Amino acid sequence: MTFRRGFLYGTAAGLTAALAIALIAFLVTDPAPAASAGQQPARPAAAQPAGAGLPVGIDVKARHRGNLKVTVTARASTKTYDPLSRASVVMYADMVAMPMAHRLGPIPMTEVAGKPGHYTAEAQVPMVGEYDIQVSVQRPLPGEAHTRVEVGAG
């Protein structure tokens, strides 16, 4: 009878301690709040990397070449920094001042020969202004990044 009583007390004490540790961990841990659907984070002029939960990292650069032409380059890699070759990559250009009014895309991006994971494309925008450039990797792994470029008259 003594063994049985000790076993029950030991089991009860162990379960109580485990429950207390789990409760403390739950109260102390503060998960990062997710942005609500209506809110968008403020974007600096530099490219934003892909979302935290996405398996692809994208570094985007856009440059105005004159005559309303924009050249976009992107480097796509996995989260372990391995280049993402032979991927399906597209870009979109959208005028910031008039969203969706002058949206271009999807424009397929081609992989640069001899540079695995590097992609490029050129777009002719309809008018002078600031454009949001979005690069999306569709296959084999999803990813997305944005940057902005100012297109002038020259």
Coordinates of C-alpha atoms in Angstrom, one line a residue:
M1 CA 0.0 0.0 0.0
T2 CA 2.9 2.4 0.7
F3 CA 4.3 2.0 -2.8
R4 CA 1.0 2.7 -4.4
R5 CA 0.4 5.9 -2.3
G6 CA 4.0 7.1 -3.1
F7 CA 3.4 6.4 -6.8
L8 CA 0.2 8.4 -6.8
Y9 CA 1.7 11.4 -4.9
G10 CA 4.8 11.4 -7.2
T11 CA 2.6 11.3 -10.3
A12 CA 0.4 14.1 -9.0
A13 CA 3.4 16.2 -8.0
G14 CA 5.0 15.7 -11.5
L15 CA 1.9 16.6 -13.4
T16 CA 1.3 19.7 -11.2
A17 CA 4.9 20.8 -11.8
A18 CA 4.6 20.3 -15.6
L19 CA 1.3 22.2 -15.6
A20 CA 2.9 25.1 -13.7
I21 CA 5.8 25.3 -16.1
A22 CA 3.5 25.2 -19.1
L23 CA 1.3 28.0 -17.6
I24 CA 4.3 30.2 -16.8
A25 CA 5.7 29.7 -20.3
F26 CA 2.3 30.6 -21.8
L27 CA 2.1 33.8 -19.7
V28 CA 5.7 34.9 -20.3
T29 CA 5.8 34.3 -24.1
D30 CA 4.5 37.1 -26.2
P31 CA 4.1 36.2 -29.9
A32 CA 4.6 39.0 -32.5
P33 CA 1.3 40.5 -33.4
A34 CA 0.2 39.8 -37.0
A35 CA -0.7 42.8 -39.2
S36 CA -4.4 43.0 -39.8
A37 CA -5.8 42.7 -43.3
G38 CA -6.5 46.4 -43.7
Q39 CA -3.1 47.5 -42.5
Q40 CA 0.1 47.5 -44.6
P41 CA 3.5 48.1 -43.1
A42 CA 5.2 51.3 -44.2
R43 CA 7.6 50.6 -47.0
P44 CA 11.0 52.4 -47.2
A45 CA 12.5 53.3 -50.6
A46 CA 14.7 50.2 -50.4
A47 CA 13.4 46.7 -51.2
Q48 CA 11.6 44.7 -48.6
P49 CA 12.6 41.1 -48.2
A50 CA 10.0 38.3 -48.6
G51 CA 7.6 37.6 -45.7
A52 CA 8.9 36.0 -42.6
G53 CA 7.0 32.8 -43.2
L54 CA 7.9 32.4 -46.8
P55 CA 10.7 30.1 -47.8
V56 CA 12.3 32.4 -50.4
G57 CA 14.3 35.6 -49.9
I58 CA 14.3 38.2 -52.7
D59 CA 16.6 41.2 -53.1
V60 CA 15.0 43.6 -55.7
K61 CA 16.6 46.6 -57.4
A62 CA 14.9 48.9 -59.9
R63 CA 16.5 51.6 -62.0
H64 CA 15.1 54.2 -64.3
R65 CA 16.9 54.0 -67.7
G66 CA 15.3 57.0 -69.4
N67 CA 12.5 57.2 -71.9
L68 CA 10.1 55.8 -69.3
K69 CA 12.0 52.5 -69.2
V70 CA 12.7 50.7 -65.9
T71 CA 15.1 47.8 -65.5
V72 CA 14.4 45.5 -62.6
T73 CA 16.9 43.0 -61.2
A74 CA 16.2 40.4 -58.5
R75 CA 18.2 37.9 -56.7
A76 CA 16.2 35.0 -55.4
S77 CA 17.5 32.5 -52.8
T78 CA 16.2 30.0 -50.3
K79 CA 16.3 30.9 -46.6
T80 CA 19.6 29.0 -46.4
Y81 CA 21.0 31.4 -49.1
D82 CA 21.1 28.8 -51.9
P83 CA 20.4 30.5 -55.3
L84 CA 16.9 29.7 -56.7
S85 CA 17.6 28.7 -60.3
R86 CA 15.0 28.0 -63.0
A87 CA 12.3 29.6 -61.0
S88 CA 9.1 31.1 -62.4
V89 CA 9.6 34.8 -61.6
V90 CA 7.4 37.7 -62.6
M91 CA 7.3 41.5 -61.9
Y92 CA 4.6 44.1 -61.6
A93 CA 4.9 47.9 -61.8
D94 CA 2.1 50.0 -60.3
M95 CA 2.1 53.8 -60.1
V96 CA 2.0 54.8 -56.4
A97 CA -0.1 58.0 -57.0
M98 CA -2.8 56.1 -58.9
P99 CA -2.9 52.5 -57.7
M100 CA -4.2 50.0 -60.2
A101 CA -4.8 52.7 -62.9
H102 CA -1.4 52.2 -64.5
R103 CA -0.5 48.6 -63.3
L104 CA 1.8 46.6 -65.6
G105 CA 2.3 42.9 -65.4
P106 CA 2.8 40.1 -64.9
I107 CA 6.0 40.6 -66.8
P108 CA 8.2 37.4 -66.9
M109 CA 11.7 37.8 -65.6
T110 CA 14.5 35.9 -67.2
E111 CA 17.4 34.3 -65.4
V112 CA 20.8 36.0 -66.1
A113 CA 23.1 33.6 -67.9
G114 CA 26.0 32.4 -65.7
K115 CA 24.4 33.9 -62.5
P116 CA 22.1 31.3 -60.8
G117 CA 19.2 32.9 -58.9
H118 CA 19.6 36.3 -60.7
Y119 CA 16.7 37.5 -62.8
T120 CA 16.1 40.6 -64.9
A121 CA 13.3 42.3 -66.8
E122 CA 12.6 45.7 -68.4
A123 CA 9.3 47.5 -68.4
Q124 CA 8.0 50.6 -70.2
V125 CA 5.9 52.6 -67.8
P126 CA 3.1 54.9 -69.2
M127 CA 4.0 58.1 -67.4
V128 CA 6.3 60.0 -65.1
G129 CA 6.0 59.3 -61.3
E130 CA 6.9 56.9 -58.5
Y131 CA 6.3 53.2 -59.1
D132 CA 6.0 50.3 -56.7
I133 CA 7.9 47.3 -58.2
Q134 CA 6.7 43.9 -57.0
V135 CA 8.7 40.8 -57.8
S136 CA 7.0 37.4 -57.2
V137 CA 8.5 34.0 -57.3
Q138 CA 5.7 31.6 -58.1
R139 CA 7.5 28.3 -58.5
P140 CA 9.2 26.2 -57.1
L141 CA 8.8 28.1 -53.8
P142 CA 6.6 31.2 -53.1
G143 CA 8.1 34.6 -52.3
E144 CA 7.5 38.3 -52.9
A145 CA 9.4 41.6 -52.5
H146 CA 8.8 45.2 -53.3
T147 CA 10.8 48.3 -54.0
R148 CA 10.0 51.8 -55.3
V149 CA 11.6 53.7 -58.2
E150 CA 11.1 57.3 -59.3
V151 CA 10.6 57.7 -63.1
G152 CA 11.5 61.1 -64.4
A153 CA 10.9 62.8 -67.7
G154 CA 14.4 62.2 -69.1

